[in-house]
């Protein structure tokens, strides 16, 4: 007989199989997830949750699609954390100025507590890429933040109220625009898209049923 555990999901107690992830357990319990479920593979950052173990005071964070349920787990959702993301036109930004520090001056309020790194479900060294941004080393910041999925769990834990994901995104954009060499393959593909070369193919795909799209997606050849 499959092992079962007792969990509290959004304030209600359920008994679910111990083999399930938090996301699967919610659906097992009857929740219909139409938001905050995304890719279901840990790459979109849409399923951030907060939880504590029954009787414990420590609040933990995770992505629901990656984290298995445990006995006594009490789960709440963090569907969209309201980060302070600045607006800008990347074509008007100059690499010679301290653009990141100007748009996100709160990075200089970092106290080095490392809660951002501890909370990252991707295992990124978040505090270090913020430190790189402080030094104006945008390439290093871009490299360290490259796998960020923008779940903003780090921001929810930060006493300095830094928007880490937005800082990393800006650094990656600046790096791509001013530091790394141009990507000829990408420029060619963008030109093809703008010319309308793929419009007919896209229209055909949009007309297909979901099952056919799923089959095509699973059988796709991944370009290297």
GROMACS .gro file of C-alpha atoms in nm:
model
  224
    1UNK     CA    1   0.000   0.000   0.000
    2UNK     CA    2   0.136   0.341  -0.097
    3UNK     CA    3   0.267   0.554   0.188
    4UNK     CA    4   0.041   0.849   0.267
    5UNK     CA    5   0.124   1.173   0.448
    6UNK     CA    6  -0.085   1.443   0.613
    7UNK     CA    7  -0.036   1.794   0.474
    8UNK     CA    8  -0.211   2.128   0.500
    9UNK     CA    9  -0.266   2.295   0.164
   10UNK     CA   10  -0.388   2.654   0.163
   11UNK     CA   11  -0.530   2.614   0.513
   12UNK     CA   12  -0.703   2.276   0.472
   13UNK     CA   13  -0.575   1.935   0.582
   14UNK     CA   14  -0.542   1.651   0.331
   15UNK     CA   15  -0.398   1.301   0.312
   16UNK     CA   16  -0.194   1.250  -0.004
   17UNK     CA   17   0.060   0.999  -0.141
   18UNK     CA   18   0.413   1.067  -0.017
   19UNK     CA   19   0.551   1.027  -0.370
   20UNK     CA   20   0.383   1.342  -0.500
   21UNK     CA   21   0.527   1.688  -0.548
   22UNK     CA   22   0.344   1.976  -0.381
   23UNK     CA   23   0.185   2.064  -0.717
   24UNK     CA   24   0.071   1.707  -0.779
   25UNK     CA   25  -0.058   1.684  -0.422
   26UNK     CA   26  -0.272   1.994  -0.472
   27UNK     CA   27  -0.430   1.842  -0.781
   28UNK     CA   28  -0.470   1.509  -0.602
   29UNK     CA   29  -0.655   1.697  -0.328
   30UNK     CA   30  -0.893   1.851  -0.582
   31UNK     CA   31  -0.739   2.188  -0.659
   32UNK     CA   32  -0.775   2.290  -1.024
   33UNK     CA   33  -0.454   2.470  -1.112
   34UNK     CA   34  -0.503   2.715  -1.396
   35UNK     CA   35  -0.240   2.964  -1.277
   36UNK     CA   36   0.091   2.916  -1.100
   37UNK     CA   37   0.159   2.582  -1.269
   38UNK     CA   38   0.348   2.681  -1.586
   39UNK     CA   39   0.603   2.436  -1.723
   40UNK     CA   40   0.581   2.188  -1.432
   41UNK     CA   41   0.953   2.120  -1.472
   42UNK     CA   42   1.123   2.389  -1.266
   43UNK     CA   43   1.206   2.627  -1.551
   44UNK     CA   44   0.938   2.896  -1.545
   45UNK     CA   45   0.932   2.996  -1.177
   46UNK     CA   46   0.552   3.024  -1.170
   47UNK     CA   47   0.485   2.781  -0.883
   48UNK     CA   48   0.665   2.940  -0.588
   49UNK     CA   49   0.531   2.829  -0.250
   50UNK     CA   50   0.607   2.899   0.114
   51UNK     CA   51   0.575   2.629   0.377
   52UNK     CA   52   0.658   2.532   0.731
   53UNK     CA   53   0.656   2.198   0.904
   54UNK     CA   54   0.383   2.145   1.162
   55UNK     CA   55   0.494   2.278   1.500
   56UNK     CA   56   0.802   2.452   1.355
   57UNK     CA   57   0.856   2.828   1.325
   58UNK     CA   58   1.096   2.834   1.028
   59UNK     CA   59   0.940   2.945   0.698
   60UNK     CA   60   1.081   2.770   0.392
   61UNK     CA   61   1.038   2.842   0.022
   62UNK     CA   62   1.037   2.616  -0.285
   63UNK     CA   63   0.898   2.555  -0.631
   64UNK     CA   64   0.592   2.333  -0.601
   65UNK     CA   65   0.676   2.127  -0.909
   66UNK     CA   66   1.018   2.028  -0.774
   67UNK     CA   67   0.947   1.966  -0.407
   68UNK     CA   68   0.793   1.649  -0.264
   69UNK     CA   69   0.540   1.663   0.015
   70UNK     CA   70   0.641   1.565   0.367
   71UNK     CA   71   0.446   1.463   0.675
   72UNK     CA   72   0.321   1.774   0.853
   73UNK     CA   73   0.396   2.017   0.569
   74UNK     CA   74   0.181   2.334   0.575
   75UNK     CA   75   0.183   2.503   0.235
   76UNK     CA   76   0.088   2.848   0.112
   77UNK     CA   77   0.128   2.982  -0.242
   78UNK     CA   78   0.334   3.274  -0.368
   79UNK     CA   79   0.181   3.314  -0.712
   80UNK     CA   80   0.314   3.659  -0.791
   81UNK     CA   81   0.550   3.851  -0.566
   82UNK     CA   82   0.520   4.229  -0.627
   83UNK     CA   83   0.880   4.322  -0.712
   84UNK     CA   84   0.989   4.677  -0.793
   85UNK     CA   85   1.094   4.628  -1.154
   86UNK     CA   86   1.203   4.948  -1.329
   87UNK     CA   87   1.104   5.042  -1.683
   88UNK     CA   88   1.367   5.135  -1.939
   89UNK     CA   89   1.455   5.120  -2.308
   90UNK     CA   90   1.767   4.905  -2.340
   91UNK     CA   91   1.862   5.085  -2.663
   92UNK     CA   92   1.894   5.408  -2.467
   93UNK     CA   93   2.123   5.262  -2.198
   94UNK     CA   94   2.499   5.313  -2.203
   95UNK     CA   95   2.750   5.060  -2.066
   96UNK     CA   96   2.980   5.347  -1.963
   97UNK     CA   97   2.744   5.463  -1.692
   98UNK     CA   98   2.653   5.283  -1.370
   99UNK     CA   99   2.317   5.192  -1.518
  100UNK     CA  100   2.234   4.903  -1.283
  101UNK     CA  101   2.324   5.106  -0.976
  102UNK     CA  102   2.122   5.400  -1.106
  103UNK     CA  103   1.808   5.196  -1.178
  104UNK     CA  104   1.844   4.969  -0.875
  105UNK     CA  105   2.026   5.171  -0.605
  106UNK     CA  106   1.899   4.931  -0.338
  107UNK     CA  107   2.171   4.684  -0.438
  108UNK     CA  108   2.408   4.898  -0.229
  109UNK     CA  109   2.190   4.835   0.077
  110UNK     CA  110   2.272   4.461   0.070
  111UNK     CA  111   2.383   4.352   0.419
  112UNK     CA  112   2.532   4.021   0.306
  113UNK     CA  113   2.280   3.809   0.497
  114UNK     CA  114   2.270   3.555   0.209
  115UNK     CA  115   1.900   3.478   0.255
  116UNK     CA  116   1.854   3.533  -0.118
  117UNK     CA  117   2.100   3.254  -0.200
  118UNK     CA  118   1.955   3.022   0.065
  119UNK     CA  119   1.606   3.070  -0.076
  120UNK     CA  120   1.692   3.016  -0.444
  121UNK     CA  121   1.534   2.690  -0.569
  122UNK     CA  122   1.781   2.685  -0.860
  123UNK     CA  123   2.078   2.689  -0.624
  124UNK     CA  124   2.215   3.014  -0.769
  125UNK     CA  125   2.463   3.226  -0.575
  126UNK     CA  126   2.231   3.525  -0.576
  127UNK     CA  127   2.426   3.735  -0.328
  128UNK     CA  128   2.739   3.700  -0.541
  129UNK     CA  129   2.572   3.821  -0.860
  130UNK     CA  130   2.434   4.120  -0.673
  131UNK     CA  131   2.790   4.185  -0.549
  132UNK     CA  132   2.912   4.169  -0.912
  133UNK     CA  133   2.647   4.424  -1.010
  134UNK     CA  134   2.764   4.651  -0.729
  135UNK     CA  135   3.116   4.642  -0.876
  136UNK     CA  136   2.987   4.713  -1.226
  137UNK     CA  137   3.093   4.368  -1.344
  138UNK     CA  138   2.785   4.306  -1.552
  139UNK     CA  139   2.929   4.009  -1.740
  140UNK     CA  140   2.993   3.824  -1.414
  141UNK     CA  141   2.646   3.917  -1.289
  142UNK     CA  142   2.500   3.786  -1.615
  143UNK     CA  143   2.690   3.457  -1.589
  144UNK     CA  144   2.591   3.394  -1.226
  145UNK     CA  145   2.225   3.485  -1.285
  146UNK     CA  146   2.187   3.309  -1.621
  147UNK     CA  147   1.967   3.024  -1.490
  148UNK     CA  148   1.735   3.254  -1.292
  149UNK     CA  149   1.368   3.168  -1.358
  150UNK     CA  150   1.230   3.485  -1.202
  151UNK     CA  151   1.027   3.322  -0.925
  152UNK     CA  152   1.132   3.613  -0.698
  153UNK     CA  153   1.157   3.395  -0.390
  154UNK     CA  154   1.488   3.572  -0.324
  155UNK     CA  155   1.316   3.911  -0.325
  156UNK     CA  156   1.052   3.790  -0.081
  157UNK     CA  157   1.330   3.712   0.170
  158UNK     CA  158   1.546   4.021   0.122
  159UNK     CA  159   1.559   4.278   0.409
  160UNK     CA  160   1.710   4.534   0.165
  161UNK     CA  161   1.414   4.487  -0.073
  162UNK     CA  162   1.637   4.415  -0.373
  163UNK     CA  163   1.472   4.291  -0.693
  164UNK     CA  164   1.742   4.034  -0.769
  165UNK     CA  165   1.584   3.881  -1.079
  166UNK     CA  166   1.543   4.222  -1.245
  167UNK     CA  167   1.904   4.317  -1.165
  168UNK     CA  168   2.028   3.994  -1.322
  169UNK     CA  169   1.804   4.042  -1.627
  170UNK     CA  170   1.935   4.395  -1.684
  171UNK     CA  171   2.295   4.273  -1.650
  172UNK     CA  172   2.231   4.000  -1.908
  173UNK     CA  173   2.076   4.250  -2.147
  174UNK     CA  174   2.370   4.490  -2.110
  175UNK     CA  175   2.615   4.203  -2.154
  176UNK     CA  176   2.442   4.083  -2.471
  177UNK     CA  177   2.424   4.435  -2.615
  178UNK     CA  178   2.766   4.573  -2.529
  179UNK     CA  179   3.005   4.302  -2.411
  180UNK     CA  180   2.948   3.974  -2.594
  181UNK     CA  181   3.009   3.960  -2.972
  182UNK     CA  182   2.702   3.977  -3.198
  183UNK     CA  183   2.528   3.648  -3.271
  184UNK     CA  184   2.493   3.627  -3.649
  185UNK     CA  185   2.266   3.322  -3.630
  186UNK     CA  186   2.022   3.507  -3.401
  187UNK     CA  187   2.021   3.817  -3.620
  188UNK     CA  188   1.942   3.606  -3.926
  189UNK     CA  189   1.655   3.430  -3.749
  190UNK     CA  190   1.504   3.760  -3.629
  191UNK     CA  191   1.521   3.895  -3.985
  192UNK     CA  192   1.342   3.582  -4.111
  193UNK     CA  193   1.067   3.622  -3.851
  194UNK     CA  194   1.016   3.990  -3.939
  195UNK     CA  195   1.001   3.904  -4.310
  196UNK     CA  196   0.700   3.677  -4.246
  197UNK     CA  197   0.874   3.358  -4.349
  198UNK     CA  198   0.716   3.157  -4.067
  199UNK     CA  199   0.368   3.312  -4.070
  200UNK     CA  200   0.205   3.029  -4.266
  201UNK     CA  201   0.366   2.759  -4.051
  202UNK     CA  202   0.256   2.939  -3.735
  203UNK     CA  203  -0.103   2.960  -3.862
  204UNK     CA  204  -0.102   2.582  -3.924
  205UNK     CA  205   0.030   2.514  -3.573
  206UNK     CA  206  -0.235   2.737  -3.415
  207UNK     CA  207  -0.506   2.538  -3.593
  208UNK     CA  208  -0.389   2.202  -3.457
  209UNK     CA  209  -0.555   2.035  -3.154
  210UNK     CA  210  -0.360   2.028  -2.827
  211UNK     CA  211  -0.290   1.653  -2.855
  212UNK     CA  212  -0.122   1.694  -3.194
  213UNK     CA  213   0.089   1.982  -3.064
  214UNK     CA  214   0.196   1.769  -2.768
  215UNK     CA  215   0.306   1.487  -2.998
  216UNK     CA  216   0.502   1.722  -3.220
  217UNK     CA  217   0.666   1.888  -2.919
  218UNK     CA  218   0.777   1.558  -2.768
  219UNK     CA  219   0.921   1.441  -3.103
  220UNK     CA  220   1.097   1.768  -3.185
  221UNK     CA  221   1.462   1.783  -3.286
  222UNK     CA  222   1.646   2.022  -3.055
  223UNK     CA  223   1.883   2.249  -3.244
  224UNK     CA  224   2.239   2.256  -3.113
   0.00000   0.00000   0.00000
